[in-house]
Amino acid sequence: DAKTTQPPSMDCAEGRAANLPCNHSTISGNEYVYWYRQIHSQGPQYIIHGLKNNETNEMASLIITEDRKSSTLILPHATLRDTAVYYCIVRRGANNLFFGTGTRLTVIP
Amino acid sequence: ETGVTQSPTHLIKTRGQQVTLRCSSQSGHNTVSWYQQALGQGPQFIFQYYREEENGRGNFPPRFSGLQFPNYSSELNVNALELDDSALYLCASMESPSGANVLTFGAGSRLTVL
């Protein structure tokens, strides 16, 4: 599986867009980019995933570069409840996900 | 639809004891995975069950074992507990083991080994 690199922490002002980067330069053609988040003391929550095209759902947008070596998760209007650890995972499927240590996003009032 | 539920939420054991953790999968999901999350770390994959058979395992010793039942509920058993087994144990289910499926996680069972 491709390895991912994320910044350990980020801050974002409440109401602003939060842009969380992820590098996955060794990604294979059949590997998806998944994003999960974990709010303190809860189980991880699925956010979004994509293969090649940009994706958007009710929670977030996922922008994948044309060469697929990096991606950005965008929370369009961050709220205090978005404070969490965000994990970027590259995998062929949802089996045996490697979470790493993620990015700790703090939304500031 | 109900989500993934785990029990117990918290428990304390002593070194050398055995523990059983339980999980009810989300309705319609036939695949269940277990993860261990130590404090300050990301979750680590223990194993996965599909149709009552183990079909994937992470780097965990044989004293970590599991079961999946016909109703797709699952158990994680840990024998000969060690202090380092103290962690949050997460159960996750998905519709099938193939394709770009997503995992639905439970809230976890926090195990403390003294």
mmCIF file of C-alpha atoms in Angstrom:
data_model
loop_
_atom_site.group_PDB
_atom_site.id
_atom_site.type_symbol
_atom_site.label_atom_id
_atom_site.label_comp_id
_atom_site.label_asym_id
_atom_site.label_seq_id
_atom_site.Cartn_x
_atom_site.Cartn_y
_atom_site.Cartn_z
ATOM 1 C CA ASP A 1 0.000 0.000 0.000
ATOM 2 C CA ALA A 2 1.086 3.538 -0.711
ATOM 3 C CA LYS A 3 2.438 5.518 2.224
ATOM 4 C CA THR A 4 0.833 8.847 3.054
ATOM 5 C CA THR A 5 2.341 11.975 4.605
ATOM 6 C CA GLN A 6 0.230 14.476 6.504
ATOM 7 C CA PRO A 7 1.137 17.485 8.653
ATOM 8 C CA PRO A 8 0.804 16.567 12.339
ATOM 9 C CA SER A 9 -1.400 19.536 13.197
ATOM 10 C CA MET A 10 -3.311 22.470 11.708
ATOM 11 C CA ASP A 11 -5.501 25.292 12.991
ATOM 12 C CA CYS A 12 -8.486 26.809 11.224
ATOM 13 C CA ALA A 13 -10.757 29.708 12.156
ATOM 14 C CA GLU A 14 -14.387 28.859 12.662
ATOM 15 C CA GLY A 15 -16.422 29.519 9.522
ATOM 16 C CA ARG A 16 -13.417 29.406 7.237
ATOM 17 C CA ALA A 17 -12.492 26.589 4.881
ATOM 18 C CA ALA A 18 -10.149 23.964 6.283
ATOM 19 C CA ASN A 19 -7.769 22.525 3.692
ATOM 20 C CA LEU A 20 -5.984 19.378 4.820
ATOM 21 C CA PRO A 21 -3.190 18.148 2.549
ATOM 22 C CA CYS A 22 -1.975 14.609 2.016
ATOM 23 C CA ASN A 23 0.957 13.359 -0.034
ATOM 24 C CA HIS A 24 0.837 9.858 -1.509
ATOM 25 C CA SER A 25 3.530 9.890 -4.177
ATOM 26 C CA THR A 26 3.735 6.074 -4.457
ATOM 27 C CA ILE A 27 0.012 5.534 -5.076
ATOM 28 C CA SER A 28 -0.902 2.775 -7.534
ATOM 29 C CA GLY A 29 -3.477 3.088 -10.287
ATOM 30 C CA ASN A 30 -6.057 0.958 -8.522
ATOM 31 C CA GLU A 31 -5.711 2.522 -5.070
ATOM 32 C CA TYR A 32 -8.335 4.813 -3.649
ATOM 33 C CA VAL A 33 -7.761 7.818 -1.386
ATOM 34 C CA TYR A 34 -9.906 7.593 1.742
ATOM 35 C CA TRP A 35 -10.416 10.188 4.437
ATOM 36 C CA TYR A 36 -11.628 9.380 7.916
ATOM 37 C CA ARG A 37 -11.722 11.517 11.030
ATOM 38 C CA GLN A 38 -11.763 10.688 14.705
ATOM 39 C CA ILE A 39 -13.265 12.968 17.268
ATOM 40 C CA HIS A 40 -11.852 12.488 20.748
ATOM 41 C CA SER A 41 -12.831 9.166 22.341
ATOM 42 C CA GLN A 42 -15.060 8.123 19.450
ATOM 43 C CA GLY A 43 -14.585 5.619 16.628
ATOM 44 C CA PRO A 44 -13.294 6.887 13.262
ATOM 45 C CA GLN A 45 -15.910 8.349 10.954
ATOM 46 C CA TYR A 46 -15.810 7.984 7.173
ATOM 47 C CA ILE A 47 -15.727 11.310 5.329
ATOM 48 C CA ILE A 48 -15.101 10.747 1.634
ATOM 49 C CA HIS A 49 -13.070 8.735 -0.865
ATOM 50 C CA GLY A 50 -12.012 9.013 -4.489
ATOM 51 C CA LEU A 51 -9.974 7.351 -7.209
ATOM 52 C CA LYS A 52 -9.140 9.936 -9.876
ATOM 53 C CA ASN A 53 -11.867 12.547 -10.021
ATOM 54 C CA ASN A 54 -12.633 15.201 -7.455
ATOM 55 C CA GLU A 55 -15.465 14.228 -5.165
ATOM 56 C CA THR A 56 -17.942 16.168 -3.049
ATOM 57 C CA ASN A 57 -20.502 15.079 -0.499
ATOM 58 C CA GLU A 58 -22.446 16.713 2.302
ATOM 59 C CA MET A 59 -19.409 16.699 4.574
ATOM 60 C CA ALA A 60 -16.462 17.669 2.419
ATOM 61 C CA SER A 61 -14.747 17.898 -0.938
ATOM 62 C CA LEU A 62 -11.778 15.825 -2.053
ATOM 63 C CA ILE A 63 -9.399 17.300 -4.604
ATOM 64 C CA ILE A 64 -6.951 14.817 -6.164
ATOM 65 C CA THR A 65 -4.120 16.131 -8.331
ATOM 66 C CA GLU A 66 -3.945 14.957 -11.926
ATOM 67 C CA ASP A 67 -0.879 12.793 -11.221
ATOM 68 C CA ARG A 68 -2.669 11.423 -8.099
ATOM 69 C CA LYS A 69 0.408 11.978 -5.956
ATOM 70 C CA SER A 70 -1.362 14.270 -3.541
ATOM 71 C CA SER A 71 -4.829 15.266 -2.436
ATOM 72 C CA THR A 72 -6.587 17.863 -0.311
ATOM 73 C CA LEU A 73 -9.602 17.420 1.902
ATOM 74 C CA ILE A 74 -11.684 20.579 2.112
ATOM 75 C CA LEU A 75 -14.176 21.314 4.865
ATOM 76 C CA PRO A 76 -15.914 24.341 3.356
ATOM 77 C CA HIS A 77 -17.116 26.027 6.551
ATOM 78 C CA ALA A 78 -15.331 24.610 9.569
ATOM 79 C CA THR A 79 -17.204 24.474 12.857
ATOM 80 C CA LEU A 80 -15.964 23.695 16.366
ATOM 81 C CA ARG A 81 -17.396 20.181 15.951
ATOM 82 C CA ASP A 82 -14.919 19.565 13.133
ATOM 83 C CA THR A 83 -12.037 19.554 15.630
ATOM 84 C CA ALA A 84 -10.649 16.035 15.236
ATOM 85 C CA VAL A 85 -7.783 13.934 13.942
ATOM 86 C CA TYR A 86 -8.062 13.496 10.169
ATOM 87 C CA TYR A 87 -6.584 10.414 8.515
ATOM 88 C CA CYS A 88 -5.680 10.141 4.850
ATOM 89 C CA ILE A 89 -5.431 6.504 3.739
ATOM 90 C CA VAL A 90 -4.528 5.017 0.378
ATOM 91 C CA ARG A 91 -5.814 1.522 -0.240
ATOM 92 C CA ARG A 92 -7.304 -0.693 -2.907
ATOM 93 C CA GLY A 93 -10.314 -1.374 -0.773
ATOM 94 C CA ALA A 94 -11.562 -0.912 2.742
ATOM 95 C CA ASN A 95 -9.702 -3.968 4.042
ATOM 96 C CA ASN A 96 -6.804 -3.553 6.417
ATOM 97 C CA LEU A 97 -6.674 0.221 6.490
ATOM 98 C CA PHE A 98 -3.406 1.749 7.740
ATOM 99 C CA PHE A 99 -4.302 4.896 9.666
ATOM 100 C CA GLY A 100 -0.941 6.417 10.551
ATOM 101 C CA THR A 101 -1.037 9.349 12.990
ATOM 102 C CA GLY A 102 -3.093 11.781 10.880
ATOM 103 C CA THR A 103 -3.506 15.568 11.145
ATOM 104 C CA ARG A 104 -4.921 17.048 14.308
ATOM 105 C CA LEU A 105 -7.223 19.866 13.160
ATOM 106 C CA THR A 106 -8.195 22.455 15.737
ATOM 107 C CA VAL A 107 -11.005 24.834 14.818
ATOM 108 C CA ILE A 108 -10.592 28.091 16.676
ATOM 109 C CA PRO A 109 -13.596 30.251 17.654
ATOM 110 C CA GLU B 1 -30.695 1.538 10.252
ATOM 111 C CA THR B 2 -28.657 0.856 13.347
ATOM 112 C CA GLY B 3 -24.938 1.499 13.440
ATOM 113 C CA VAL B 4 -22.143 -0.607 14.887
ATOM 114 C CA THR B 5 -22.503 -1.246 18.607
ATOM 115 C CA GLN B 6 -19.800 -2.548 20.920
ATOM 116 C CA SER B 7 -19.782 -3.867 24.457
ATOM 117 C CA PRO B 8 -18.586 -3.339 27.062
ATOM 118 C CA THR B 9 -17.599 0.301 26.705
ATOM 119 C CA HIS B 10 -14.962 0.102 29.439
ATOM 120 C CA LEU B 11 -13.358 -2.737 31.325
ATOM 121 C CA ILE B 12 -10.397 -3.412 33.567
ATOM 122 C CA LYS B 13 -8.469 -6.687 33.628
ATOM 123 C CA THR B 14 -5.267 -7.881 35.214
ATOM 124 C CA ARG B 15 -2.226 -9.249 33.452
ATOM 125 C CA GLY B 16 -2.644 -12.892 32.407
ATOM 126 C CA GLN B 17 -6.438 -12.792 32.286
ATOM 127 C CA GLN B 18 -8.588 -13.293 29.213
ATOM 128 C CA VAL B 19 -11.100 -10.857 27.718
ATOM 129 C CA THR B 20 -13.969 -11.065 25.224
ATOM 130 C CA LEU B 21 -15.224 -7.991 23.427
ATOM 131 C CA ARG B 22 -18.441 -7.984 21.420
ATOM 132 C CA CYS B 23 -19.667 -6.198 18.337
ATOM 133 C CA SER B 24 -22.949 -5.978 16.449
ATOM 134 C CA SER B 25 -22.478 -5.016 12.824
ATOM 135 C CA GLN B 26 -24.500 -2.425 10.987
ATOM 136 C CA SER B 27 -27.596 -3.889 9.344
ATOM 137 C CA GLY B 28 -26.803 -5.301 5.904
ATOM 138 C CA HIS B 29 -23.047 -5.578 6.559
ATOM 139 C CA ASN B 30 -21.481 -9.031 6.319
ATOM 140 C CA THR B 31 -17.841 -8.115 6.900
ATOM 141 C CA VAL B 32 -16.348 -7.093 10.214
ATOM 142 C CA SER B 33 -12.883 -5.847 11.138
ATOM 143 C CA TRP B 34 -11.220 -5.235 14.480
ATOM 144 C CA TYR B 35 -8.664 -2.543 15.203
ATOM 145 C CA GLN B 36 -6.514 -1.738 18.239
ATOM 146 C CA GLN B 37 -5.791 1.895 19.057
ATOM 147 C CA ALA B 38 -3.144 2.674 21.660
ATOM 148 C CA LEU B 39 -3.136 6.089 23.269
ATOM 149 C CA GLY B 40 -1.905 8.767 20.864
ATOM 150 C CA GLN B 41 -1.690 6.390 17.909
ATOM 151 C CA GLY B 42 -3.860 5.634 14.912
ATOM 152 C CA PRO B 43 -5.912 2.431 14.822
ATOM 153 C CA GLN B 44 -4.027 -0.741 13.869
ATOM 154 C CA PHE B 45 -5.699 -3.561 11.947
ATOM 155 C CA ILE B 46 -6.037 -6.818 13.901
ATOM 156 C CA PHE B 47 -8.126 -9.014 11.585
ATOM 157 C CA GLN B 48 -11.197 -9.198 9.399
ATOM 158 C CA TYR B 49 -14.016 -11.738 9.156
ATOM 159 C CA TYR B 50 -16.256 -12.456 6.190
ATOM 160 C CA ARG B 51 -18.962 -15.106 6.275
ATOM 161 C CA GLU B 52 -17.655 -16.429 9.588
ATOM 162 C CA GLU B 53 -14.113 -16.975 8.286
ATOM 163 C CA GLU B 54 -11.003 -14.927 8.960
ATOM 164 C CA ASN B 55 -9.912 -13.389 5.649
ATOM 165 C CA GLY B 56 -7.137 -11.029 6.659
ATOM 166 C CA ARG B 57 -4.897 -10.501 9.641
ATOM 167 C CA GLY B 58 -2.518 -7.802 10.779
ATOM 168 C CA ASN B 59 0.671 -8.179 12.795
ATOM 169 C CA PHE B 60 -0.890 -9.521 15.994
ATOM 170 C CA PRO B 61 0.003 -12.734 17.860
ATOM 171 C CA PRO B 62 -2.296 -15.792 17.938
ATOM 172 C CA ARG B 63 -3.547 -14.924 21.429
ATOM 173 C CA PHE B 64 -5.723 -12.397 19.578
ATOM 174 C CA SER B 65 -8.564 -14.411 18.087
ATOM 175 C CA GLY B 66 -12.026 -13.756 16.800
ATOM 176 C CA LEU B 67 -15.367 -15.144 15.818
ATOM 177 C CA GLN B 68 -18.105 -14.046 13.492
ATOM 178 C CA PHE B 69 -21.593 -15.455 13.932
ATOM 179 C CA PRO B 70 -24.315 -16.191 11.347
ATOM 180 C CA ASN B 71 -26.046 -12.932 12.230
ATOM 181 C CA TYR B 72 -22.714 -11.166 11.441
ATOM 182 C CA SER B 73 -22.096 -10.141 15.043
ATOM 183 C CA SER B 74 -18.532 -10.689 16.152
ATOM 184 C CA GLU B 75 -16.241 -11.266 19.119
ATOM 185 C CA LEU B 76 -12.630 -10.408 19.775
ATOM 186 C CA ASN B 77 -10.862 -12.611 22.316
ATOM 187 C CA VAL B 78 -7.511 -11.819 23.849
ATOM 188 C CA ASN B 79 -5.764 -14.417 26.012
ATOM 189 C CA ALA B 80 -2.897 -13.978 28.446
ATOM 190 C CA LEU B 81 -3.364 -10.245 28.670
ATOM 191 C CA GLU B 82 -0.263 -8.053 28.776
ATOM 192 C CA LEU B 83 0.060 -4.482 29.974
ATOM 193 C CA ASP B 84 0.593 -3.309 26.378
ATOM 194 C CA ASP B 85 -2.828 -4.661 25.436
ATOM 195 C CA SER B 86 -4.330 -1.625 27.161
ATOM 196 C CA ALA B 87 -6.029 0.225 24.309
ATOM 197 C CA LEU B 88 -9.260 1.198 22.619
ATOM 198 C CA TYR B 89 -10.568 -1.737 20.591
ATOM 199 C CA LEU B 90 -12.625 -0.741 17.594
ATOM 200 C CA CYS B 91 -15.002 -2.855 15.590
ATOM 201 C CA ALA B 92 -15.960 -1.837 12.060
ATOM 202 C CA SER B 93 -18.305 -3.341 9.504
ATOM 203 C CA MET B 94 -18.876 -2.969 5.776
ATOM 204 C CA GLU B 95 -21.179 -4.366 3.126
ATOM 205 C CA SER B 96 -18.643 -6.748 1.603
ATOM 206 C CA PRO B 97 -14.877 -7.253 1.564
ATOM 207 C CA SER B 98 -14.500 -6.290 -2.092
ATOM 208 C CA GLY B 99 -14.588 -3.022 -3.915
ATOM 209 C CA ALA B 100 -14.174 0.502 -2.612
ATOM 210 C CA ASN B 101 -16.388 -0.027 0.383
ATOM 211 C CA VAL B 102 -16.277 2.129 3.472
ATOM 212 C CA LEU B 103 -16.013 1.057 7.071
ATOM 213 C CA THR B 104 -18.541 2.009 9.709
ATOM 214 C CA PHE B 105 -16.910 2.042 13.130
ATOM 215 C CA GLY B 106 -18.325 1.526 16.563
ATOM 216 C CA ALA B 107 -17.428 3.734 19.516
ATOM 217 C CA GLY B 108 -14.995 1.144 20.853
ATOM 218 C CA SER B 109 -14.278 -0.785 24.007
ATOM 219 C CA ARG B 110 -11.582 0.696 26.219
ATOM 220 C CA LEU B 111 -9.529 -2.021 27.884
ATOM 221 C CA THR B 112 -7.180 -1.311 30.767
ATOM 222 C CA VAL B 113 -4.790 -4.058 31.827
ATOM 223 C CA LEU B 114 -3.260 -3.672 35.299
#
